[in-house]
Amino acid sequence: MAARPPNYFFNNTQTRLPLSPSFLHKLLQPHIPNSSHQLMGFLTLVISGGILLLLTGITITTIILGLIFFTPLILITSPIWIPLFIAAVGFLSLCGFGAVAFGAVTWVYNYFSTRRSMVDDYDDTADVKDYARGFGGYLQYYKVMKDTAPGA
C-alpha cells in the first residue's frame, strides 16, 4: 500500500478543538451583546433593515403596477414618444461630443503653447553642463572600476 501524502492543512502538532455546546458557548460569548448599548444597536439594525426592506417592496410593487396600468397608454402614444426620444438622445449626444471635442482642443492648445514657452524660456546651458559633469564623473568612475576589475 502506498504511503499517504502529507496533509499540509492539518499536521499532527496541532490540536483539534472539540465541537460541543460548551465550546460553542465559549466561542460565541464575546460576541453576545452584554450591554444595553449593544442591544439597542442590534435592535436599531433590525428595525432599520426591516423598514428598508418594506420600502424596497413597496417601490417594486409600485413600479410593477405602474407598468401594468400605463403600458397601454405608452403603446398608444408611442408615435409621439419615439421621435421625442430620438431627438433627446441626439441632442444629448451632440452636447457630449461637443464637450469632448472642446476638451481635446483645449488640451492640445495648452500642450503646444506651454511646450513652446518652456523651450523659449529655458536656459539649458548651465543645466546641461552640470548634467554632463555629473555623468562624466560617473563614466570616469565606471572606467576606473572596469580597468581595476579582475579579468576585465
XYZ file of N, CA and C in Angstrom:
456
model
N 0.840 -1.169 0.000
C 0.000 0.000 0.000
C 0.891 1.241 0.000
N 0.528 2.214 -0.792
C 1.341 3.416 -0.932
C 1.184 4.308 0.287
N 2.231 5.076 0.546
C 2.200 5.994 1.685
C 1.271 7.161 1.370
N 0.614 7.639 2.404
C -0.285 8.776 2.224
C 0.521 10.056 2.104
N 0.089 10.958 1.248
C 0.805 12.237 1.143
C 0.586 13.065 2.397
N 1.514 13.957 2.697
C 1.372 14.761 3.916
C 0.186 15.716 3.805
N -0.465 15.933 4.926
C -1.581 16.865 4.985
C -1.028 18.206 5.458
N -0.961 19.158 4.547
C -0.365 20.449 4.870
C -1.334 21.360 5.617
N -2.606 21.022 5.586
C -3.593 21.877 6.242
C -3.762 21.517 7.721
N -3.472 20.277 8.093
C -3.589 19.877 9.487
C -2.486 18.873 9.768
N -1.496 19.325 10.536
C -0.447 18.376 10.895
C -0.700 17.870 12.309
N 0.043 16.898 12.706
C -0.226 16.243 13.987
C 0.169 17.094 15.178
N 0.911 18.180 14.972
C 1.294 19.008 16.111
C 0.146 19.917 16.538
N -0.827 20.110 15.663
C -1.959 20.957 16.030
C -2.994 20.120 16.761
N -3.714 20.767 17.645
C -4.778 20.064 18.361
C -6.109 20.533 17.828
N -7.029 19.623 17.702
C -8.359 19.971 17.223
C -9.200 20.428 18.394
N -9.998 21.438 18.150
C -10.884 21.945 19.187
C -12.137 21.088 19.238
N -12.602 20.722 20.414
C -13.795 19.875 20.500
C -15.038 20.677 20.113
N -15.923 20.048 19.367
C -17.173 20.691 18.980
C -18.271 20.240 19.936
N -18.476 21.007 20.947
C -19.513 20.703 21.917
C -20.280 21.982 22.209
N -21.455 21.869 22.811
C -22.217 23.086 23.119
C -21.458 24.043 24.032
N -20.697 23.512 24.983
C -19.949 24.409 25.865
C -18.839 25.121 25.088
N -18.233 24.420 24.112
C -17.206 25.052 23.292
C -17.811 26.180 22.463
N -18.958 25.928 21.833
C -19.608 26.961 21.036
C -20.040 28.135 21.908
N -20.489 27.841 23.117
C -20.884 28.915 24.029
C -19.671 29.777 24.388
N -18.525 29.134 24.662
C -17.305 29.886 24.972
C -16.818 30.673 23.755
N -16.998 30.098 22.563
C -16.558 30.762 21.354
C -17.414 31.994 21.037
N -18.708 31.887 21.259
C -19.617 32.976 20.916
C -19.843 33.961 22.058
N -19.359 33.664 23.237
C -19.594 34.516 24.405
C -19.132 35.960 24.194
N -17.946 36.210 23.606
C -17.545 37.618 23.424
C -18.435 38.378 22.445
N -19.178 37.659 21.596
C -19.991 38.325 20.583
C -21.446 38.515 21.018
N -21.806 37.987 22.147
C -23.168 38.154 22.640
C -23.303 39.554 23.223
N -24.352 40.306 22.819
C -24.500 41.651 23.374
C -24.753 41.580 24.879
N -23.861 42.205 25.631
C -23.992 42.136 27.077
C -24.338 43.490 27.688
N -24.424 44.521 26.889
C -24.775 45.822 27.437
C -25.991 46.352 26.694
N -26.604 47.344 27.282
C -27.800 47.909 26.669
C -27.464 48.639 25.376
N -26.241 49.162 25.266
C -25.852 49.858 24.038
C -25.768 48.874 22.868
N -25.181 47.722 23.105
C -25.099 46.734 22.039
C -26.478 46.213 21.665
N -27.329 46.015 22.667
C -28.681 45.547 22.396
C -29.464 46.589 21.610
N -29.322 47.855 21.973
C -30.030 48.920 21.252
C -29.481 49.046 19.826
N -28.182 48.881 19.649
C -27.608 48.912 18.317
C -28.139 47.780 17.452
N -28.251 46.585 18.038
C -28.796 45.455 17.303
C -30.262 45.678 16.947
N -31.041 46.181 17.898
C -32.450 46.459 17.615
C -32.596 47.548 16.556
N -31.755 48.566 16.604
C -31.792 49.616 15.576
C -31.475 49.033 14.214
N -30.494 48.141 14.155
C -30.148 47.492 12.897
C -31.314 46.673 12.362
N -31.952 45.905 13.217
C -33.065 45.061 12.775
C -34.243 45.918 12.326
N -34.571 46.959 13.086
C -35.721 47.803 12.737
C -35.454 48.584 11.452
N -34.279 49.189 11.338
C -33.992 49.960 10.126
C -33.880 49.042 8.916
N -33.327 47.847 9.077
C -33.286 46.889 7.979
C -34.675 46.459 7.545
N -35.563 46.242 8.513
C -36.944 45.890 8.188
C -37.665 47.005 7.461
N -37.460 48.248 7.917
C -38.095 49.389 7.253
C -37.589 49.525 5.826
N -36.280 49.398 5.626
C -35.729 49.490 4.273
C -36.231 48.359 3.381
N -36.366 47.165 3.937
C -36.911 46.053 3.166
C -38.360 46.312 2.782
N -39.138 46.868 3.696
C -40.529 47.216 3.409
C -40.608 48.288 2.315
N -39.768 49.313 2.413
C -39.773 50.358 1.388
C -39.335 49.814 0.026
N -38.404 48.864 0.013
C -37.998 48.243 -1.243
C -39.153 47.477 -1.868
N -39.883 46.741 -1.046
C -41.043 46.003 -1.549
C -42.119 46.926 -2.090
N -42.385 48.026 -1.381
C -43.389 48.994 -1.852
C -42.950 49.620 -3.173
N -41.664 49.940 -3.297
C -41.153 50.543 -4.526
C -41.294 49.586 -5.705
N -40.910 48.336 -5.521
C -41.013 47.357 -6.606
C -42.469 47.131 -6.984
N -43.356 47.039 -5.997
C -44.777 46.861 -6.275
C -45.342 48.043 -7.044
N -44.964 49.260 -6.662
C -45.441 50.460 -7.353
C -44.948 50.492 -8.799
N -43.700 50.104 -9.013
C -43.165 50.092 -10.378
C -43.914 49.085 -11.236
N -44.138 47.900 -10.706
C -44.841 46.869 -11.478
C -46.276 47.296 -11.772
N -46.995 47.833 -10.775
C -48.360 48.294 -11.015
C -48.396 49.466 -11.989
N -47.429 50.363 -11.898
C -47.365 51.468 -12.847
C -47.156 50.985 -14.266
N -46.270 49.985 -14.440
C -46.087 49.426 -15.775
C -47.352 48.747 -16.280
N -48.041 48.042 -15.400
C -49.276 47.365 -15.814
C -50.325 48.377 -16.268
N -50.516 49.447 -15.514
C -51.569 50.407 -15.831
C -51.193 51.361 -16.958
N -49.903 51.744 -17.070
C -49.521 52.763 -18.042
C -48.964 52.197 -19.349
N -48.759 50.883 -19.454
C -48.261 50.313 -20.699
C -49.218 50.564 -21.868
N -50.538 50.382 -21.702
C -51.418 50.692 -22.842
C -51.329 52.150 -23.276
N -51.249 53.060 -22.329
C -51.142 54.481 -22.666
C -49.831 54.770 -23.387
N -48.760 54.130 -22.928
C -47.462 54.334 -23.563
C -47.480 53.764 -24.990
N -48.091 52.591 -25.174
C -48.147 51.999 -26.511
C -49.002 52.822 -27.465
N -50.112 53.364 -26.972
C -50.984 54.155 -27.838
C -50.298 55.452 -28.254
N -49.565 56.072 -27.336
C -48.922 57.355 -27.645
C -47.475 57.191 -28.100
N -47.048 55.967 -28.437
C -45.663 55.748 -28.840
C -45.264 56.499 -30.108
N -46.175 56.744 -31.081
C -45.740 57.542 -32.234
C -45.280 58.947 -31.849
N -45.698 59.427 -30.700
C -45.237 60.740 -30.233
C -43.932 60.594 -29.455
N -43.837 59.541 -28.635
C -42.692 59.395 -27.747
C -41.412 59.023 -28.486
N -41.506 58.192 -29.523
C -40.297 57.721 -30.201
C -39.541 58.867 -30.865
N -40.177 59.767 -31.635
C -39.403 60.883 -32.194
C -38.843 61.807 -31.112
N -39.605 62.007 -30.026
C -39.078 62.838 -28.934
C -37.862 62.184 -28.287
N -37.924 60.882 -28.116
C -36.806 60.158 -27.520
C -35.570 60.236 -28.430
N -35.772 60.048 -29.718
C -34.648 60.117 -30.661
C -34.044 61.517 -30.671
N -34.895 62.542 -30.633
C -34.391 63.920 -30.619
C -33.612 64.203 -29.334
N -34.114 63.713 -28.201
C -33.420 63.941 -26.926
C -32.070 63.227 -26.907
N -32.034 61.987 -27.404
C -30.776 61.243 -27.445
C -29.783 61.931 -28.382
N -30.265 62.410 -29.512
C -29.386 63.117 -30.437
C -28.830 64.392 -29.844
N -29.690 65.155 -29.167
C -29.225 66.393 -28.547
C -28.196 66.126 -27.453
N -28.458 65.140 -26.606
C -27.510 64.820 -25.536
C -26.195 64.287 -26.111
N -26.266 63.497 -27.186
C -25.031 63.018 -27.827
C -24.239 64.178 -28.409
N -24.945 65.118 -29.037
C -24.280 66.286 -29.598
C -23.568 67.090 -28.509
N -24.241 67.273 -27.378
C -23.618 68.006 -26.262
C -22.394 67.250 -25.730
N -22.508 65.945 -25.606
C -21.385 65.155 -25.104
C -20.197 65.184 -26.049
N -20.445 65.002 -27.348
C -19.354 65.056 -28.319
C -18.736 66.444 -28.385
N -19.566 67.470 -28.247
C -19.036 68.833 -28.230
C -18.137 69.075 -27.036
N -18.535 68.563 -25.864
C -17.709 68.732 -24.666
C -16.382 67.996 -24.819
N -16.420 66.801 -25.400
C -15.186 66.042 -25.599
C -14.278 66.760 -26.595
N -14.849 67.269 -27.685
C -14.047 67.987 -28.679
C -13.447 69.253 -28.074
N -14.226 69.975 -27.279
C -13.714 71.179 -26.627
C -12.564 70.839 -25.689
N -12.719 69.783 -24.916
C -11.643 69.363 -24.017
C -10.388 68.954 -24.763
N -10.552 68.246 -25.880
C -9.387 67.816 -26.656
C -8.669 69.012 -27.265
N -9.429 69.952 -27.824
C -8.806 71.138 -28.427
C -8.095 71.967 -27.358
N -8.706 72.107 -26.196
C -8.080 72.859 -25.104
C -6.787 72.193 -24.658
N -6.805 70.860 -24.541
C -5.601 70.142 -24.118
C -4.486 70.317 -25.144
N -4.830 70.180 -26.428
C -3.809 70.319 -27.474
C -3.222 71.726 -27.459
N -4.079 72.740 -27.322
C -3.591 74.122 -27.283
C -2.664 74.340 -26.090
N -3.073 73.884 -24.913
C -2.226 74.048 -23.722
C -0.923 73.268 -23.855
N -0.997 72.090 -24.445
C 0.209 71.270 -24.589
C 1.240 71.976 -25.460
N 0.806 72.453 -26.620
C 1.774 73.072 -27.526
C 2.177 74.464 -27.080
N 1.266 75.214 -26.461
C 1.643 76.571 -26.041
C 2.595 76.533 -24.851
N 2.421 75.619 -23.924
C 3.343 75.545 -22.787
C 4.668 74.923 -23.197
N 4.679 74.000 -24.134
C 5.942 73.415 -24.574
C 6.817 74.469 -25.242
N 6.226 75.302 -26.087
C 6.999 76.307 -26.781
C 7.530 77.342 -25.806
N 6.707 77.783 -24.862
C 7.173 78.799 -23.921
C 8.218 78.224 -22.974
N 8.118 76.944 -22.633
C 9.136 76.345 -21.779
C 10.468 76.261 -22.508
N 10.437 75.958 -23.802
C 11.677 75.865 -24.564
C 12.279 77.248 -24.746
N 11.438 78.253 -24.993
C 11.954 79.602 -25.184
C 12.573 80.167 -23.910
N 11.969 79.910 -22.771
C 12.425 80.486 -21.512
C 13.509 79.659 -20.825
N 13.832 78.519 -21.348
C 14.712 77.594 -20.662
C 16.170 77.916 -20.974
N 16.949 78.139 -19.941
C 18.381 78.348 -20.105
C 19.061 76.995 -19.914
N 19.283 76.322 -21.010
C 19.743 74.952 -20.918
C 21.244 74.803 -20.780
N 21.998 75.851 -20.973
C 23.454 75.682 -20.978
C 23.977 75.291 -19.605
N 23.493 75.939 -18.539
C 24.007 75.640 -17.196
C 23.588 74.248 -16.755
N 22.334 73.890 -16.993
C 21.868 72.579 -16.552
C 22.526 71.452 -17.333
N 22.709 71.641 -18.637
C 23.336 70.604 -19.444
C 24.786 70.409 -19.021
N 25.466 71.506 -18.714
C 26.857 71.381 -18.261
C 26.940 70.649 -16.925
N 26.017 70.981 -16.003
C 26.009 70.285 -14.713
C 25.722 68.799 -14.907
N 24.773 68.501 -15.766
C 24.429 67.101 -16.026
C 25.610 66.367 -16.650
N 26.287 67.035 -17.598
C 27.434 66.401 -18.262
C 28.565 66.164 -17.269
N 28.781 67.128 -16.356
C 29.826 66.939 -15.349
C 29.498 65.731 -14.468
N 28.239 65.648 -14.038
C 27.845 64.522 -13.187
C 27.934 63.207 -13.933
N 27.491 63.181 -15.163
C 27.531 61.957 -15.943
C 28.965 61.606 -16.312
N 29.771 62.616 -16.589
C 31.178 62.364 -16.885
C 31.896 61.781 -15.684
N 31.566 62.286 -14.508
C 32.153 61.718 -13.300
C 31.769 60.265 -13.124
N 30.533 59.942 -13.474
C 30.086 58.565 -13.394
C 30.859 57.700 -14.383
N 31.059 58.245 -15.607
C 31.797 57.476 -16.597
C 33.257 57.288 -16.176
N 33.864 58.325 -15.573
C 35.244 58.188 -15.084
C 35.313 57.084 -14.028
N 34.354 57.085 -13.100
C 34.317 56.078 -12.040
C 34.132 54.695 -12.650
N 33.244 54.582 -13.632
C 32.985 53.301 -14.271
C 34.239 52.797 -14.988
N 34.967 53.720 -15.653
C 36.179 53.336 -16.372
C 37.244 52.848 -15.410
N 37.417 53.540 -14.268
C 38.392 53.124 -13.273
C 38.029 51.749 -12.725
N 36.745 51.548 -12.428
C 36.306 50.262 -11.881
C 36.494 49.155 -12.902
N 36.255 49.451 -14.172
C 36.403 48.442 -15.207
C 37.884 48.080 -15.404
N 38.729 49.104 -15.335
C 40.167 48.849 -15.527
C 40.763 48.061 -14.363
N 40.262 48.269 -13.160
C 40.828 47.600 -11.985
C 40.171 46.266 -11.695
N 39.064 45.958 -12.379
C 38.379 44.693 -12.109
C 39.198 43.538 -12.666
N 39.217 42.438 -11.938
C 39.989 41.290 -12.443
C 39.281 40.674 -13.657
N 40.069 40.351 -14.641
C 39.523 39.690 -15.836
C 38.823 40.665 -16.772
N 39.038 41.964 -16.612
C 38.349 42.926 -17.467
C 39.058 43.120 -18.760
